[in-house]
Tab-separated table of C-alpha atoms and ligand atoms in Angstrom:
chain	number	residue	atom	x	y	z
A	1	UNK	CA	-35.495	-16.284	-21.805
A	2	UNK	CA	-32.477	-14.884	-21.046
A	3	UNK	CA	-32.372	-11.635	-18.484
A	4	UNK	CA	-29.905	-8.501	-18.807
A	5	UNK	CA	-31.670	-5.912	-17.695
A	6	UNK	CA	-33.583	-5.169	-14.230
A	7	UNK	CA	-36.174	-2.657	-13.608
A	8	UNK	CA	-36.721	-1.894	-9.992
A	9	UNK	CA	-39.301	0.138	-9.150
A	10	UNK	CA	-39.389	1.509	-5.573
A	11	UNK	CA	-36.116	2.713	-4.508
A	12	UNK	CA	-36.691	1.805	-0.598
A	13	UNK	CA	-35.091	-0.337	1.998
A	14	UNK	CA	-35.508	-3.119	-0.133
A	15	UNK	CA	-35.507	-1.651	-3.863
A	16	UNK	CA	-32.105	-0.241	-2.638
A	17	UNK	CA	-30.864	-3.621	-1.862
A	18	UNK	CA	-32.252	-5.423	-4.788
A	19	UNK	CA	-30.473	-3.184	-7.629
A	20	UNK	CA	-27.136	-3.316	-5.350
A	21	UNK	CA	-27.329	-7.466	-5.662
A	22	UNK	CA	-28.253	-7.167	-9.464
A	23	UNK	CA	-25.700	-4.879	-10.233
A	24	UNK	CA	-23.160	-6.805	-8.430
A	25	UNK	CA	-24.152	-9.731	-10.652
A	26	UNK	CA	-23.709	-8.276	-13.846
A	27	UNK	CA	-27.115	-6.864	-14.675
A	28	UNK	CA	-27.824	-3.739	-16.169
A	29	UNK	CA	-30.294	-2.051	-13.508
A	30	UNK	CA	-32.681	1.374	-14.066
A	31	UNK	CA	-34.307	1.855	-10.526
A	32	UNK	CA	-37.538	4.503	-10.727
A	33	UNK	CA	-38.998	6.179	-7.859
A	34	UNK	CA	-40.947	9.005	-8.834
A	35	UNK	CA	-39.467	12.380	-8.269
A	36	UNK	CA	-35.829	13.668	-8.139
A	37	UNK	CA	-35.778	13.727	-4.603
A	38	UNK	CA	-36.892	10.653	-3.996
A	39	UNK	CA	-34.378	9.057	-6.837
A	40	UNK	CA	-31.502	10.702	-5.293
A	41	UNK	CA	-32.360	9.332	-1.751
A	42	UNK	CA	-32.626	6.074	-2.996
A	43	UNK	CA	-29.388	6.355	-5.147
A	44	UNK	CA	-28.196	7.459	-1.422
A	45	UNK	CA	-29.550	4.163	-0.052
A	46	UNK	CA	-27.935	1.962	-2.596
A	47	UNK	CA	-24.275	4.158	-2.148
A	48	UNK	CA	-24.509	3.136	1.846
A	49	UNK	CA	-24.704	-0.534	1.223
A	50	UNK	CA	-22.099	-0.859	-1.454
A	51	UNK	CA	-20.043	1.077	0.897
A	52	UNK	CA	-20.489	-1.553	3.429
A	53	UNK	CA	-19.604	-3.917	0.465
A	54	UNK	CA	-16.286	-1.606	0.592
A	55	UNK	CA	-15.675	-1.536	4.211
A	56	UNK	CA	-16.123	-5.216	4.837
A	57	UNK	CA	-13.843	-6.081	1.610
A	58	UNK	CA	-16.817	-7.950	-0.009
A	59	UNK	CA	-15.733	-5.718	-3.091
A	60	UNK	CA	-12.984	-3.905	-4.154
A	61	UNK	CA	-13.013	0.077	-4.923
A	62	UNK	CA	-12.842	-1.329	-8.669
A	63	UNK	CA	-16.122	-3.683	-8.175
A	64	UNK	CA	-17.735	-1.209	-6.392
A	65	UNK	CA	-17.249	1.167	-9.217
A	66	UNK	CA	-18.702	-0.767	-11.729
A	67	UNK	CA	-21.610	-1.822	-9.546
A	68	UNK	CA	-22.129	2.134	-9.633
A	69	UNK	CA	-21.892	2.389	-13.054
A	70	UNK	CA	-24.675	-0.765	-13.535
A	71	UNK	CA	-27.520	1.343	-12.063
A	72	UNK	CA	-29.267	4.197	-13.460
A	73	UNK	CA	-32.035	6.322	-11.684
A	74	UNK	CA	-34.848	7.135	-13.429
A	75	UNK	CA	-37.739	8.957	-12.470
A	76	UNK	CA	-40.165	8.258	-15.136
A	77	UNK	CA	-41.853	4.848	-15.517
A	78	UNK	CA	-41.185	4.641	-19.529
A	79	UNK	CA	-37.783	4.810	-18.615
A	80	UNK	CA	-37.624	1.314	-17.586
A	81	UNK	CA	-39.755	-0.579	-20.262
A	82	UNK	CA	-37.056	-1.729	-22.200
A	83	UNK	CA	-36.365	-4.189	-19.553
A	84	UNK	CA	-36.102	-8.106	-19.367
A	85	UNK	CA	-37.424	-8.796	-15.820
A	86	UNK	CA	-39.112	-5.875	-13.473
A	87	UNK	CA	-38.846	-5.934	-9.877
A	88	UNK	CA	-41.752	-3.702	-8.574
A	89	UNK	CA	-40.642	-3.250	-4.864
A	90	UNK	CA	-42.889	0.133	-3.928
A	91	UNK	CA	-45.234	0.164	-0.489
A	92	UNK	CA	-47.447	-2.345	0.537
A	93	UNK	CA	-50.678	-1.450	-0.736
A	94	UNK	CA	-53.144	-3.677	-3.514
A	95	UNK	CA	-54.142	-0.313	-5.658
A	96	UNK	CA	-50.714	1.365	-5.610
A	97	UNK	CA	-48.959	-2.237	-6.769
A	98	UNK	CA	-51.980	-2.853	-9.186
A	99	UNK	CA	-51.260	0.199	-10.441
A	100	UNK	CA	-47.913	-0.199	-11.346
A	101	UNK	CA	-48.299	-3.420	-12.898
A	102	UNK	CA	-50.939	-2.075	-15.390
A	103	UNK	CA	-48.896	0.350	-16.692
A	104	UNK	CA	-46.002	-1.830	-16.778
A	105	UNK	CA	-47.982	-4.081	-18.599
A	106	UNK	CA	-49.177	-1.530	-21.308
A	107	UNK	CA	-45.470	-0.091	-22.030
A	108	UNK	CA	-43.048	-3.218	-21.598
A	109	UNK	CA	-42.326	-5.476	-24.359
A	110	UNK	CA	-44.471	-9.001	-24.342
A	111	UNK	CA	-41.892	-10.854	-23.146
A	112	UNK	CA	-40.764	-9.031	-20.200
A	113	UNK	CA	-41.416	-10.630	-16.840
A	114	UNK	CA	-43.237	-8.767	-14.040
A	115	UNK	CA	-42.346	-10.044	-10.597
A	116	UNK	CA	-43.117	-8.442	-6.958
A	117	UNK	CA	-41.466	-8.345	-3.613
A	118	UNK	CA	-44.670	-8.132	-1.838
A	119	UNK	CA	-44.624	-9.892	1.426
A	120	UNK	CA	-48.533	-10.673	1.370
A	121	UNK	CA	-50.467	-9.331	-1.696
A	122	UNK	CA	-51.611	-12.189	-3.743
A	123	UNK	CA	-49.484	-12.260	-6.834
A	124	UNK	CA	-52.906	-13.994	-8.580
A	125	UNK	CA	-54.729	-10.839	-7.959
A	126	UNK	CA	-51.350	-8.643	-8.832
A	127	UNK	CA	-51.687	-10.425	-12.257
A	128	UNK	CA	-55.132	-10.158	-12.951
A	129	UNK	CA	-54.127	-6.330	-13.462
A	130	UNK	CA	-52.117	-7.275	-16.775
A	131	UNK	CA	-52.731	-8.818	-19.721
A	132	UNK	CA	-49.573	-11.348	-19.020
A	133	UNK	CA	-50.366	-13.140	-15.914
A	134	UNK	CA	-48.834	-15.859	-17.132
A	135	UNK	CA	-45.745	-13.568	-17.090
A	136	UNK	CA	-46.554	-12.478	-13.376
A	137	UNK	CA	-44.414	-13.570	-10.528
A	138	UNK	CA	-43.299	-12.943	-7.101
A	139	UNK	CA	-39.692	-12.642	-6.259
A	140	UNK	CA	-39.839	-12.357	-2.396
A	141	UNK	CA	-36.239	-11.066	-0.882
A	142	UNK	CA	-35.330	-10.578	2.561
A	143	UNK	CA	-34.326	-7.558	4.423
A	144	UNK	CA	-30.811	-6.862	4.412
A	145	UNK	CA	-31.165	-8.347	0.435
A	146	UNK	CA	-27.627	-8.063	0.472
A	147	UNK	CA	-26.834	-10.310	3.494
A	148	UNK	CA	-30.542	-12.680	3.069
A	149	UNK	CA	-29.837	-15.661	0.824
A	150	UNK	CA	-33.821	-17.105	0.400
A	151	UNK	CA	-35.636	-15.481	-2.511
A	152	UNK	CA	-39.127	-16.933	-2.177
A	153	UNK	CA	-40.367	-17.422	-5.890
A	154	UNK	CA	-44.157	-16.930	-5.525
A	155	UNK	CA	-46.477	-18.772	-8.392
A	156	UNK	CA	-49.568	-17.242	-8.744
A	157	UNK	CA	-52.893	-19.302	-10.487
A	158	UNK	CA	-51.509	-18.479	-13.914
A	159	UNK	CA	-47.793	-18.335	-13.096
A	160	UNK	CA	-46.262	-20.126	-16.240
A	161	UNK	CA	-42.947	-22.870	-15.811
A	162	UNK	CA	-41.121	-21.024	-18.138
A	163	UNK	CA	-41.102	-17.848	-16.337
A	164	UNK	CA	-40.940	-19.156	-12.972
A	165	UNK	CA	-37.497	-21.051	-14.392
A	166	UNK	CA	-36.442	-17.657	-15.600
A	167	UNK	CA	-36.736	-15.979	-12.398
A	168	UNK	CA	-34.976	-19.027	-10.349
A	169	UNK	CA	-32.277	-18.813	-13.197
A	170	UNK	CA	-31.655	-14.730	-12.206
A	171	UNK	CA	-32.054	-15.413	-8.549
A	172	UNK	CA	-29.467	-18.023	-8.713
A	173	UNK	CA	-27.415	-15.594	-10.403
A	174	UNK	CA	-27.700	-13.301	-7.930
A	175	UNK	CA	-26.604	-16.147	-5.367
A	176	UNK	CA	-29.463	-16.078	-3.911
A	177	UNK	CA	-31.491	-19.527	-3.152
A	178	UNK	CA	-34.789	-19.564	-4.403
A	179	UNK	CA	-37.796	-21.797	-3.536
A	180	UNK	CA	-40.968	-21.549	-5.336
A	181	UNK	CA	-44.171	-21.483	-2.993
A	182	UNK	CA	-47.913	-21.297	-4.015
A	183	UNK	CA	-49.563	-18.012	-3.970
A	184	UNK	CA	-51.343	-18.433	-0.981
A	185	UNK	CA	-52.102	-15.537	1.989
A	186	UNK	CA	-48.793	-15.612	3.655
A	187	UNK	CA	-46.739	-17.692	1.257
A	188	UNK	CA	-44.270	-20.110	3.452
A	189	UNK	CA	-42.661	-17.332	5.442
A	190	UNK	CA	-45.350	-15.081	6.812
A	191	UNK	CA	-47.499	-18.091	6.958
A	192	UNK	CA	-45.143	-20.009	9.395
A	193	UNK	CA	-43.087	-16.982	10.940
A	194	UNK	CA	-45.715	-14.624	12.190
A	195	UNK	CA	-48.142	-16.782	13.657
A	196	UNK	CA	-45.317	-17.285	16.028
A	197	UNK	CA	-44.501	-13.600	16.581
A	198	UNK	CA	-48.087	-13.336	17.366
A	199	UNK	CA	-48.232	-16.289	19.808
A	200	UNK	CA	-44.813	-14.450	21.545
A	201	UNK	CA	-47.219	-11.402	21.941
A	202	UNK	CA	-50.026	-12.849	23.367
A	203	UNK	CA	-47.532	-14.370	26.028
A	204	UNK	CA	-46.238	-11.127	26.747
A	205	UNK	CA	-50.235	-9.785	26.814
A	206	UNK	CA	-51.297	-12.479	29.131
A	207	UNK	CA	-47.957	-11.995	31.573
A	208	UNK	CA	-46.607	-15.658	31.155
A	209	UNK	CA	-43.341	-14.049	30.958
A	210	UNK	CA	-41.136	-10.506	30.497
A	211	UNK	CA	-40.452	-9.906	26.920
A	212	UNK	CA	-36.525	-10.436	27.448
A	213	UNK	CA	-37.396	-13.933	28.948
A	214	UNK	CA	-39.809	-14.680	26.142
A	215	UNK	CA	-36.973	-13.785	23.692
A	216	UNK	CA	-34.647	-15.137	25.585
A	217	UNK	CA	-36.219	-18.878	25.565
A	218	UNK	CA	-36.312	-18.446	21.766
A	219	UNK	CA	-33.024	-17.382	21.274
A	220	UNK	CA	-31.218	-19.924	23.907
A	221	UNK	CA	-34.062	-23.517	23.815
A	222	UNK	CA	-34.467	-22.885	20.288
A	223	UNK	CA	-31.549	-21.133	18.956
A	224	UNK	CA	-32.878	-18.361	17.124
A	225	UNK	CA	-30.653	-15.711	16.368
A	226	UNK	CA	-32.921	-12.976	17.971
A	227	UNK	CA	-36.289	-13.028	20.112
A	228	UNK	CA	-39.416	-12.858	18.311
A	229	UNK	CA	-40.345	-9.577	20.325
A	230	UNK	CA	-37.285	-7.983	18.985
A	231	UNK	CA	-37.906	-8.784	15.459
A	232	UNK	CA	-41.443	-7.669	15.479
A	233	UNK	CA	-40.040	-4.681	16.716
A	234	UNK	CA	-37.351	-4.814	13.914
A	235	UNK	CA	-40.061	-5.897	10.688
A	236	UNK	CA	-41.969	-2.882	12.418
A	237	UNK	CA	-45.237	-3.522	14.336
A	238	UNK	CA	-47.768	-1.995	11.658
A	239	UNK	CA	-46.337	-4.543	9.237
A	240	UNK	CA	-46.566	-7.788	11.338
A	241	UNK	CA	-50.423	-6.425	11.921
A	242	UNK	CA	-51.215	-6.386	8.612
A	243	UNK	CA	-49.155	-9.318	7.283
A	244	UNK	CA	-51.679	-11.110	10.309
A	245	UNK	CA	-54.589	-9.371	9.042
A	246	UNK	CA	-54.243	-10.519	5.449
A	247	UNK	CA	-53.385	-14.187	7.087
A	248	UNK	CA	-56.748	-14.033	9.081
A	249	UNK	CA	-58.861	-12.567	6.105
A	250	UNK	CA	-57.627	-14.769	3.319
A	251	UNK	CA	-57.829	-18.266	5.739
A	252	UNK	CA	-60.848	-16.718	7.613
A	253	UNK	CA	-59.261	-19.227	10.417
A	254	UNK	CA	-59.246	-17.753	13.686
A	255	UNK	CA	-55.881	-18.821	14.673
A	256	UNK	CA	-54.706	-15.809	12.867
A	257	UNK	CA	-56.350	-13.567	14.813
A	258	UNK	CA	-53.662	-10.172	15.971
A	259	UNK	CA	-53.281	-10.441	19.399
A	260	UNK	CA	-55.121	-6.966	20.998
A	261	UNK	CA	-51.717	-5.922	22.094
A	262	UNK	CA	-50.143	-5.880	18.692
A	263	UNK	CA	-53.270	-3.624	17.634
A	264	UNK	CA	-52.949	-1.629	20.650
A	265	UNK	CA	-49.331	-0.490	20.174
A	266	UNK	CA	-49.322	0.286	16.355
A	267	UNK	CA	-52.290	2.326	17.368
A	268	UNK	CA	-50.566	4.004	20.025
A	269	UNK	CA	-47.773	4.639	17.393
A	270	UNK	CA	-45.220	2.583	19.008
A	271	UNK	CA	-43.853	0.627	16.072
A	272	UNK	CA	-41.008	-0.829	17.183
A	273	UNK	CA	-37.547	0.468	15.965
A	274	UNK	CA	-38.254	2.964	13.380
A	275	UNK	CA	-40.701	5.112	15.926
A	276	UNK	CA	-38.228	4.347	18.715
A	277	UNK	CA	-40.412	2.174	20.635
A	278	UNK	CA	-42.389	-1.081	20.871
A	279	UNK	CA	-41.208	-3.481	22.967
A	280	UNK	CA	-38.572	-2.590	23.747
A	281	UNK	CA	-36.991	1.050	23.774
A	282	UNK	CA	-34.588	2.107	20.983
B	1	NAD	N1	-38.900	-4.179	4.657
B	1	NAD	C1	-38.898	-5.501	4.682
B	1	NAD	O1	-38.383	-6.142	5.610
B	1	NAD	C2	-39.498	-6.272	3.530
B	1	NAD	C3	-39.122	-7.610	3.358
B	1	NAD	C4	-39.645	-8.314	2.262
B	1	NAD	C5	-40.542	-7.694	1.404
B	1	NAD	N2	-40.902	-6.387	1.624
B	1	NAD	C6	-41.821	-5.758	0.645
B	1	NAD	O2	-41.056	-4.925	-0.207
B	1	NAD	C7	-41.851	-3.819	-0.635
B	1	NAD	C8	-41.118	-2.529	-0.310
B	1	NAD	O3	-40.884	-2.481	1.075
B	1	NAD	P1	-39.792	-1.488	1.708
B	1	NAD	O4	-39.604	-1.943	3.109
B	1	NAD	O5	-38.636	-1.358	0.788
B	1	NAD	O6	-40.616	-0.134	1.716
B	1	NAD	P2	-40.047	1.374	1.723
B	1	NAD	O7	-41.158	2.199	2.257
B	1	NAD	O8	-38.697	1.424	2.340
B	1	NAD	O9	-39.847	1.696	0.169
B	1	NAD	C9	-40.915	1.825	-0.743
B	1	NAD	C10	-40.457	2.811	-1.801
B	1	NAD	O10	-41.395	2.784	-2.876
B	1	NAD	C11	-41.494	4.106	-3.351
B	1	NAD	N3	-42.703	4.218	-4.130
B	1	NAD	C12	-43.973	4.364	-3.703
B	1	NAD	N4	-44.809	4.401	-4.764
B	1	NAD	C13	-44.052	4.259	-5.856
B	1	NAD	C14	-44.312	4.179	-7.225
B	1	NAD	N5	-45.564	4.255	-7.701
B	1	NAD	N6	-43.274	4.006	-8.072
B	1	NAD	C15	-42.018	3.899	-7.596
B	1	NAD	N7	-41.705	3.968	-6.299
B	1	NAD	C16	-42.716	4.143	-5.442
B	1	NAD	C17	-41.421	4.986	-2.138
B	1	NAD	O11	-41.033	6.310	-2.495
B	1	NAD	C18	-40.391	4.255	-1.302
B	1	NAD	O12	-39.080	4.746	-1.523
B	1	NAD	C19	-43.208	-3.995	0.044
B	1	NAD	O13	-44.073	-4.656	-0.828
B	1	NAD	C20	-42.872	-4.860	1.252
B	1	NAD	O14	-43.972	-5.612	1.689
B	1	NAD	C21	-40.378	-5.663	2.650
């Protein structure tokens, strides 16, 4: 099936950025979030990266224009049934996604596809919520979407080919790479990347070394672009705490287990750069 149009629901850091890359590749794009307010500030949101597109001569004044002119902002839901693929991109939470989805399912034509960018919900149980599953698919971005090139095409128990082809097809489009990954707790890159945050944390908990030379053995023995400290502190630390819990509840394997220090700054409020402080100060 062939896509032209893109719901995004969830006009956020990374709602934001998926519209701007579907707009920029020729989609037509309605983004919902549900009041005025909210719409505007997410309209906002997109408006700062394109004008980063601008500034950095990724697009011309003319380009960005009609990248403008791609995206609508909608408040309502029904506003964006008439849709070929729907990216629902709101918070992180089972009921409010399952939610979504469910009405989704009830307004959107039969054929439209209903993907997520959840980082750790299973899409399986996402999909149970509609009568489509086989329609139901994660499309997993990366934060900045417009910089990230990995979409991480998620296929849940009744995931069919034809509609994980479709959603390769747009992310290709959007030249983006995907890879398609089993819907398990985690996926590839929560299952292999915060494990390791979590192991960086327990060295900092049990003094082997300073965060900066933790970060710094990362970033210089194993060339990562940035410590894992600093980009727990950059994901935020409530999120790496629950992507860990949902790792340790749906492998009940104890290797997953948060280190106490992870629990004991989120609950102290430090959450890395968005509350100004968690490893390091901001
Ligand atoms: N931030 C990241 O680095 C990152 C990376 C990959 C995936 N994700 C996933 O992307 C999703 C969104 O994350 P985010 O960081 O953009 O969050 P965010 O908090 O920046 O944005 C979420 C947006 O959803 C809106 N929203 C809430 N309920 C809604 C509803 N019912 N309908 C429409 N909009 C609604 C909120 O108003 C908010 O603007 C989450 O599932 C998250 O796990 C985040």
């Amino acid at each position: 099936m062939a896509i032209e149009r893109i719901g995004v629901v969830g006009a956020g850091t990374m709602g934001a950025g998926i519209a701007q890359v579907c707009a920029r590749a020729g989609f037509e794009v309605v983004l919902r979030e549900p009041t005025r307010e909210l719409v505007d500030a997410g309209l906002q949101r997109l408006e700062g990266g394109i004008a980063r597109w601008v500034k950095k001569n990724v697009v011309s004044d003319d380009e960005a224009e009609r990248i403008r002119d791609r995206v609508r902002g909608v408040i309502a839901l029904e506003e964006l049934f008439d849709v070929d693929l729907v990216v629902e991109a709101i918070i992180e939470q089972e009921e409010a996604k399952r939610g979504v989805f469910a009405a989704l399912d009830q307004g959107c034509p039969a054929a439209t596809i209903l993907s997520s960018n959840t980082s750790s919900i299973s899409i399986t149980r996402l999909a149970a919520a509609t009568e489509r599953p086989d329609k139901v698919v994660g499309m997993h971005f990366f934060n900045p979407v417009p910089l990230m090139p990995l979409v991480e095409v998620v296929r849940g128990e009744m995931t069919s080919d034809a509609t994980c082809d479709a959603v390769i097809a747009a992310a290709e489009k959007l030249d983006k790479t995907p890879l398609a990954v089993a819907d398990v707790p985690g996926f590839v890159s929560n299952r292999v990347l915060m494990p390791m945050l979590n192991e960086a944390v327990f060295c900092l908990y049990e003094g082997v070394a300073t965060a900066e030379n933790i970060d710094g053995v990362m970033k210089l023995g194993m060339n990562h672009p940035m410590g894992p400290l600093a980009l727990a502190d950059l994901i935020g630390l409530d999120v790496c705490l629950a992507i860990l819990e949902v790792l340790h509840d749906g492998f009940g394997d104890p290797k997953y287990r948060p280190c106490p220090l992870l629990r004991r700054l989120v609950d102290a409020g430090h959450l890395g750069r968005k509350s100004g402080r968690g490893f390091y100060t901001y």
